[in-house]
XYZ file of C-alpha atoms in Angstrom:
435
model
C 24.368 20.427 3.880
C 22.696 17.443 5.594
C 24.044 13.951 4.840
C 21.575 11.062 5.096
C 22.166 7.337 5.504
C 20.680 6.581 2.104
C 20.949 7.488 -1.564
C 18.374 7.300 -4.343
C 19.601 4.958 -7.078
C 18.538 4.465 -10.698
C 18.670 0.741 -11.632
C 19.222 1.551 -15.324
C 21.992 4.160 -15.435
C 23.266 3.453 -11.878
C 23.112 7.159 -10.997
C 23.039 7.774 -7.234
C 21.386 10.937 -5.935
C 21.239 12.684 -2.572
C 17.652 12.433 -1.379
C 15.813 15.748 -1.026
C 12.553 13.983 -0.164
C 10.845 14.615 -3.501
C 12.784 12.633 -6.133
C 10.403 10.368 -8.051
C 12.204 9.868 -11.382
C 15.765 9.686 -12.683
C 16.898 13.018 -14.218
C 18.731 11.138 -17.000
C 16.715 10.436 -20.144
C 16.098 6.692 -20.641
C 13.266 4.185 -20.380
C 11.020 4.610 -17.304
C 12.088 2.769 -14.151
C 11.302 2.689 -10.454
C 14.097 4.254 -8.435
C 15.388 2.331 -5.434
C 16.969 3.220 -2.096
C 20.594 2.410 -1.376
C 21.205 2.274 2.380
C 24.611 2.570 4.007
C 23.569 -0.181 6.450
C 23.673 -3.492 4.598
C 22.792 -5.793 7.505
C 19.292 -6.148 8.893
C 19.399 -4.364 12.256
C 16.074 -3.656 13.987
C 16.122 -0.740 16.419
C 14.693 -2.045 19.694
C 14.186 1.486 21.019
C 11.931 2.714 18.173
C 8.187 1.982 17.921
C 6.272 0.235 15.140
C 7.538 0.745 11.618
C 10.522 2.772 12.853
C 11.954 -0.356 14.445
C 13.323 -0.809 10.896
C 14.572 2.767 10.506
C 17.967 1.675 9.166
C 16.138 0.587 5.980
C 13.756 3.555 5.771
C 14.503 6.844 3.929
C 14.079 9.041 7.002
C 14.797 12.772 6.738
C 12.567 14.016 9.572
C 11.225 12.482 12.785
C 7.447 12.439 13.077
C 5.768 13.558 16.289
C 3.094 10.844 16.534
C 3.751 7.292 17.669
C 3.760 4.879 14.726
C 2.251 1.427 14.540
C 3.587 -1.517 12.595
C 3.024 -5.069 11.364
C 2.262 -7.938 13.743
C 3.321 -11.404 12.509
C 1.923 -14.537 14.141
C 0.771 -18.109 13.547
C -2.821 -19.249 13.955
C -3.475 -22.795 15.094
C -7.144 -22.768 14.026
C -6.656 -21.292 10.556
C -3.550 -23.399 9.923
C -5.475 -26.529 10.848
C -8.449 -25.612 8.654
C -6.193 -25.036 5.652
C -3.820 -27.916 6.425
C -0.785 -25.608 6.420
C 1.580 -26.196 9.382
C 3.909 -23.343 8.395
C 1.420 -20.598 7.550
C 2.287 -17.203 9.055
C 0.041 -14.153 9.042
C 1.466 -10.659 8.589
C -1.333 -8.576 10.100
C -1.546 -4.882 9.239
C -4.594 -3.375 10.899
C -6.139 -2.514 14.238
C -6.484 -5.465 16.599
C -5.698 -4.518 20.186
C -5.499 -8.111 21.404
C -2.618 -8.692 18.985
C -0.933 -5.340 19.579
C -1.850 -4.076 16.092
C -2.629 -0.342 16.125
C -2.774 0.923 12.520
C -5.596 3.499 12.412
C -6.723 2.782 8.839
C -6.725 -0.978 9.572
C -4.520 -1.465 6.494
C -0.826 -1.403 5.553
C -1.355 2.047 4.044
C -0.384 3.547 7.417
C 3.108 2.138 6.854
C 3.274 4.005 3.547
C 2.092 7.243 5.126
C 4.589 7.137 8.007
C 7.483 6.418 5.654
C 6.500 9.006 3.016
C 5.980 11.779 5.574
C 9.244 11.002 7.358
C 10.971 11.538 3.995
C 9.659 15.116 3.621
C 12.111 17.721 5.023
C 10.800 19.499 8.132
C 11.413 22.908 6.541
C 9.104 22.208 3.606
C 5.668 23.853 3.880
C 4.044 22.797 0.594
C 0.764 20.913 0.373
C 0.994 17.154 -0.189
C -1.484 15.859 -2.813
C -2.679 12.262 -2.405
C -5.156 10.545 -4.780
C -6.704 7.381 -3.405
C -9.420 4.757 -3.809
C -9.986 4.701 -0.038
C -7.440 3.128 2.301
C -4.496 5.315 1.280
C -6.658 8.387 1.836
C -7.538 7.268 5.355
C -3.921 6.554 6.231
C -2.477 9.822 4.930
C -5.340 11.872 6.374
C -4.726 10.406 9.836
C -0.922 10.621 9.851
C -0.878 14.109 8.288
C -3.429 15.275 10.843
C -1.383 13.875 13.722
C 1.813 15.509 12.455
C 0.360 18.824 11.217
C 1.374 18.225 7.578
C -0.825 20.103 5.052
C -2.472 17.556 2.773
C -5.074 17.426 0.005
C -6.870 14.091 -0.311
C -8.693 13.365 -3.609
C -10.982 10.354 -3.428
C -13.996 8.889 -5.288
C -17.225 9.130 -3.304
C -17.253 5.327 -2.967
C -14.096 5.542 -0.846
C -15.512 7.967 1.714
C -16.689 5.050 3.847
C -13.016 4.530 4.736
C -12.707 8.114 5.989
C -13.870 7.549 9.564
C -11.666 8.254 12.558
C -11.673 8.153 16.330
C -10.835 11.887 16.436
C -11.689 14.783 14.079
C -9.051 15.589 11.454
C -6.859 18.657 11.838
C -7.917 21.559 9.526
C -4.657 21.206 7.580
C -6.144 18.089 5.914
C -8.713 18.778 3.166
C -10.763 16.117 1.367
C -12.097 16.443 -2.197
C -14.739 13.855 -3.089
C -15.413 12.878 -6.717
C -19.076 12.093 -7.332
C -20.964 10.465 -10.202
C -19.330 7.973 -12.564
C -15.769 8.474 -11.273
C -13.074 6.187 -9.929
C -9.489 6.110 -8.630
C -8.056 6.883 -12.067
C -10.046 10.128 -12.136
C -8.636 11.003 -8.701
C -5.123 10.491 -10.068
C -5.847 12.709 -13.081
C -7.087 15.580 -10.896
C -4.198 15.141 -8.453
C -1.709 15.475 -11.307
C -3.345 18.747 -12.386
C -3.339 20.174 -8.860
C 0.257 19.153 -8.160
C 1.458 21.428 -10.984
C 0.173 24.449 -9.060
C 2.580 26.528 -7.011
C 2.663 25.302 -3.400
C 1.380 21.765 -4.124
C 3.384 18.567 -4.713
C 2.322 15.042 -5.615
C 2.972 12.151 -3.239
C 4.027 9.953 -6.161
C 2.437 6.591 -5.439
C 4.614 3.620 -6.322
C 7.342 5.985 -7.607
C 7.948 7.185 -4.056
C 10.687 5.060 -2.460
C 9.296 5.978 0.944
C 5.990 4.330 0.136
C 7.585 1.095 -1.063
C 10.139 0.861 1.744
C 7.351 1.511 4.240
C 5.342 -1.444 2.924
C 8.537 -3.486 2.827
C 8.695 -3.415 6.627
C 5.865 -5.978 6.509
C 8.388 -8.554 5.306
C 11.065 -7.289 7.698
C 8.761 -7.851 10.657
C 7.819 -11.308 9.400
C 11.421 -12.389 8.859
C 12.406 -11.125 12.291
C 9.584 -13.222 13.769
C 10.019 -16.347 11.613
C 13.816 -16.273 11.475
C 14.024 -16.795 7.701
C 12.527 -15.707 4.408
C 9.202 -17.372 3.533
C 8.870 -19.608 0.496
C 5.627 -17.940 -0.647
C 4.095 -14.514 -0.106
C 0.341 -14.027 -0.699
C -1.229 -10.574 -1.116
C -4.072 -8.980 -3.077
C -3.033 -6.002 -5.206
C -4.506 -2.994 -6.963
C -1.406 -1.171 -8.147
C 1.026 -3.918 -7.161
C 3.108 -1.608 -4.953
C 2.888 -4.086 -2.075
C 4.324 -6.939 -4.115
C 7.071 -4.724 -5.527
C 7.966 -3.460 -2.045
C 8.158 -6.925 -0.504
C 10.330 -8.130 -3.370
C 12.745 -5.208 -2.903
C 12.933 -5.863 0.851
C 13.527 -9.564 0.157
C 16.501 -8.722 -2.074
C 18.052 -6.695 0.756
C 17.579 -9.628 3.127
C 19.092 -12.069 0.629
C 22.102 -9.750 0.255
C 22.428 -9.728 4.053
C 22.791 -13.515 3.971
C 21.337 -14.323 7.395
C 17.852 -15.378 6.345
C 18.226 -17.518 3.238
C 19.280 -17.073 -0.375
C 15.977 -17.685 -2.157
C 13.490 -14.920 -2.886
C 9.884 -15.595 -1.776
C 7.571 -16.476 -4.635
C 5.074 -13.648 -4.993
C 1.529 -15.014 -5.221
C -0.452 -11.868 -5.976
C -4.176 -11.689 -6.571
C -7.059 -9.600 -7.882
C -10.839 -9.540 -7.466
C -12.749 -10.837 -10.512
C -14.046 -9.329 -12.795
C -11.599 -6.392 -12.480
C -8.330 -8.241 -13.130
C -6.082 -6.229 -15.511
C -2.807 -7.416 -13.960
C -3.956 -11.045 -13.927
C -4.936 -10.834 -17.605
C -1.680 -9.141 -18.555
C 0.487 -11.673 -16.723
C -1.311 -14.685 -18.141
C -1.113 -13.258 -21.642
C 2.658 -13.761 -21.172
C 3.546 -10.267 -22.238
C 5.125 -7.257 -20.599
C 2.538 -4.766 -21.861
C -0.487 -4.065 -19.714
C -3.712 -5.275 -21.331
C -5.737 -2.241 -22.349
C -9.101 -1.658 -20.700
C -11.854 0.530 -22.069
C -12.476 3.192 -19.403
C -16.232 2.634 -19.320
C -15.890 -1.143 -19.084
C -13.223 -0.751 -16.410
C -15.445 1.504 -14.296
C -18.332 -0.961 -14.568
C -16.086 -3.847 -13.518
C -14.828 -1.864 -10.533
C -18.423 -1.316 -9.408
C -18.910 -5.091 -9.426
C -16.077 -6.076 -7.063
C -16.315 -6.222 -3.254
C -12.631 -5.266 -2.852
C -13.033 -1.858 -4.485
C -9.614 -0.663 -3.246
C -8.080 -3.064 -5.790
C -9.160 -0.795 -8.615
C -6.143 0.792 -10.281
C -6.717 1.006 -14.051
C -3.099 2.020 -14.734
C -0.933 -0.091 -12.395
C 2.893 -0.059 -12.684
C 2.977 -3.370 -14.504
C 5.282 -2.754 -17.467
C 7.735 -0.230 -15.987
C 11.254 -1.450 -15.197
C 11.158 -2.823 -11.669
C 7.358 -3.062 -11.759
C 4.930 -5.933 -11.308
C 5.986 -7.884 -14.402
C 9.627 -7.822 -13.326
C 9.076 -8.809 -9.688
C 6.760 -11.668 -10.661
C 9.366 -12.881 -13.138
C 12.328 -12.582 -10.757
C 10.497 -14.298 -7.896
C 8.988 -17.007 -10.136
C 5.641 -15.839 -8.831
C 2.118 -15.923 -10.218
C -1.137 -13.956 -10.476
C -4.319 -15.454 -9.014
C -7.973 -14.378 -8.882
C -10.946 -14.743 -6.537
C -14.548 -13.821 -7.245
C -16.839 -12.042 -4.800
C -18.387 -15.197 -3.363
C -14.976 -16.787 -2.727
C -13.814 -13.546 -1.132
C -16.818 -13.311 1.201
C -16.390 -16.948 2.244
C -12.714 -16.283 3.022
C -13.653 -13.288 5.174
C -16.101 -15.503 7.059
C -13.433 -18.195 7.480
C -11.001 -15.737 9.046
C -13.707 -14.356 11.348
C -14.625 -17.892 12.416
C -11.055 -18.994 13.127
C -9.477 -15.735 14.318
C -12.423 -13.794 15.698
C -11.793 -10.583 13.748
C -13.210 -9.072 10.556
C -10.764 -8.510 7.697
C -10.774 -6.175 4.705
C -12.206 -7.510 1.402
C -8.754 -7.224 -0.194
C -7.387 -9.553 2.484
C -10.303 -11.865 1.764
C -9.150 -12.036 -1.865
C -5.648 -13.037 -0.743
C -6.942 -15.700 1.651
C -9.373 -17.048 -0.950
C -6.585 -17.494 -3.493
C -4.354 -19.155 -0.902
C -7.159 -21.582 -0.077
C -7.650 -22.338 -3.764
C -3.899 -22.779 -4.364
C -3.762 -25.324 -1.538
C -6.849 -27.179 -2.773
C -5.480 -27.299 -6.328
C -2.051 -28.426 -5.045
C -0.315 -25.429 -6.604
C 1.941 -25.048 -3.572
C 3.775 -27.327 -1.163
C 1.687 -27.650 2.007
C 4.825 -27.867 4.170
C 6.353 -24.672 2.749
C 6.726 -21.518 4.826
C 3.893 -19.262 3.672
C 3.377 -15.614 4.575
C -0.177 -14.306 4.133
C -0.689 -10.531 4.197
C -3.909 -9.673 6.052
C -5.479 -6.265 6.716
C -8.514 -5.362 8.794
C -9.724 -5.368 12.383
C -10.918 -2.194 14.002
C -12.720 -0.408 11.179
C -15.576 -2.867 10.842
C -16.155 -3.458 14.554
C -15.943 0.212 15.528
C -18.324 1.140 12.716
C -20.814 -1.343 14.102
C -20.409 0.253 17.521
C -20.719 3.755 15.990
C -17.411 4.839 17.490
C -15.896 6.392 14.367
C -16.423 9.967 13.160
C -17.147 10.272 9.401
C -15.276 12.937 7.444
C -17.277 15.557 5.581
C -15.631 16.455 2.234
C -14.336 20.000 1.891
C -15.350 19.964 -1.794
C -17.418 17.683 -4.039
C -16.812 17.492 -7.803
C -18.622 15.502 -10.487
C -17.025 14.118 -13.665
C -17.851 17.276 -15.640
C -15.972 19.448 -13.133
C -12.753 17.421 -13.196
C -11.178 19.468 -15.987
C -13.086 22.720 -15.576
C -10.783 25.793 -15.212
C -12.548 27.000 -12.055
C -11.925 23.678 -10.284
C -8.287 24.498 -9.582
C -9.307 27.844 -8.096
C -11.741 26.065 -5.784
C -9.023 23.659 -4.636
C -6.582 26.497 -3.934
C -9.301 28.264 -1.963
C -9.604 25.321 0.423
C -6.253 26.212 1.975
C -6.625 29.994 1.977
C -7.399 30.350 5.696
C -5.664 27.299 7.122
C -2.318 26.889 5.381
C -0.441 29.248 7.720
C -1.624 27.431 10.820
C -0.449 24.098 9.429
């Protein structure tokens, strides 16, 4: 029996479990909660001999070593942007592809961090097919990392997210992409993924329930604290599900327990793209329950936002340890930016930094700018702004990226058709053995 340096812990009943790589929920019957990772190493100890995200391997749930070289977060200060915003202590946590800064994440987002951490949690002996629903960026990250490491994977993505599925090299045949056409969105991708994952030989990645995903994102804060030397006072990020905010909060609690970097948790300043703002509306209604959204209205709102990756209609808001709890514990807040504010923020970053950023990062920057203008935050505070972007936009302009052709296209009528599952199984009939 293999013994790992971490346990999976239930915050409610305090049960601690040996990690087999697939635990997503506590086996004891009680109210839903997000499981956490309990590491034997309690002090923050970066590994100088490991690349990228694995520099923080002592706080990652690693069961297997991946074969491809991993990238990671790059934290820096910008004189031009700091001067324009009037923020002397603004730090940027950049997750993307920007060779001049040493940033090498293929998807140009922090989703690569999730993919590396989730895949390193899967035992090497396991040969099942990983099922990943996505709005776009997560699909790109898992497709790339699974391809590089020969891990069989089924990606389910709305057609609108296919623009993210462009790579410098063709994907390995062990990665299959199902595109949902017509009036479909991320929630539909999740519904189909849940159906497929019940089939023999398939297993769901788990989203925010997967401790690997959250601890992978949490390395964003670890990198920043290593660079800054202390915990920031504020943390700004745009969210769809809220997994990023939850992950940073969990990492911050580990750093506070360490005691070397301060005793105050960063205030989470999380944001959404108006008019699709379910978490913002729920938080400002001052209630734990997620505000209900009619599915048709929600889909129409999603089609109206420029940051379409921020489009989760069922985010982990109410669950124990979810968005409501981390906002409450950190004394944080929910903010919003409309499309025009977002586009102006993207232009501001391009003007000051010389690189294009993702629309979601534009939402975060726009809300930071507004918070400063409205004097919602102390200008002298240490602020960490989470930015994604870089390579994708520039390489697309230069026509350097190869678009992925879906292995299967399904419209909304086919989502629950009996023959759909047979078609999905058939995708792996000739390739699963070679993967």
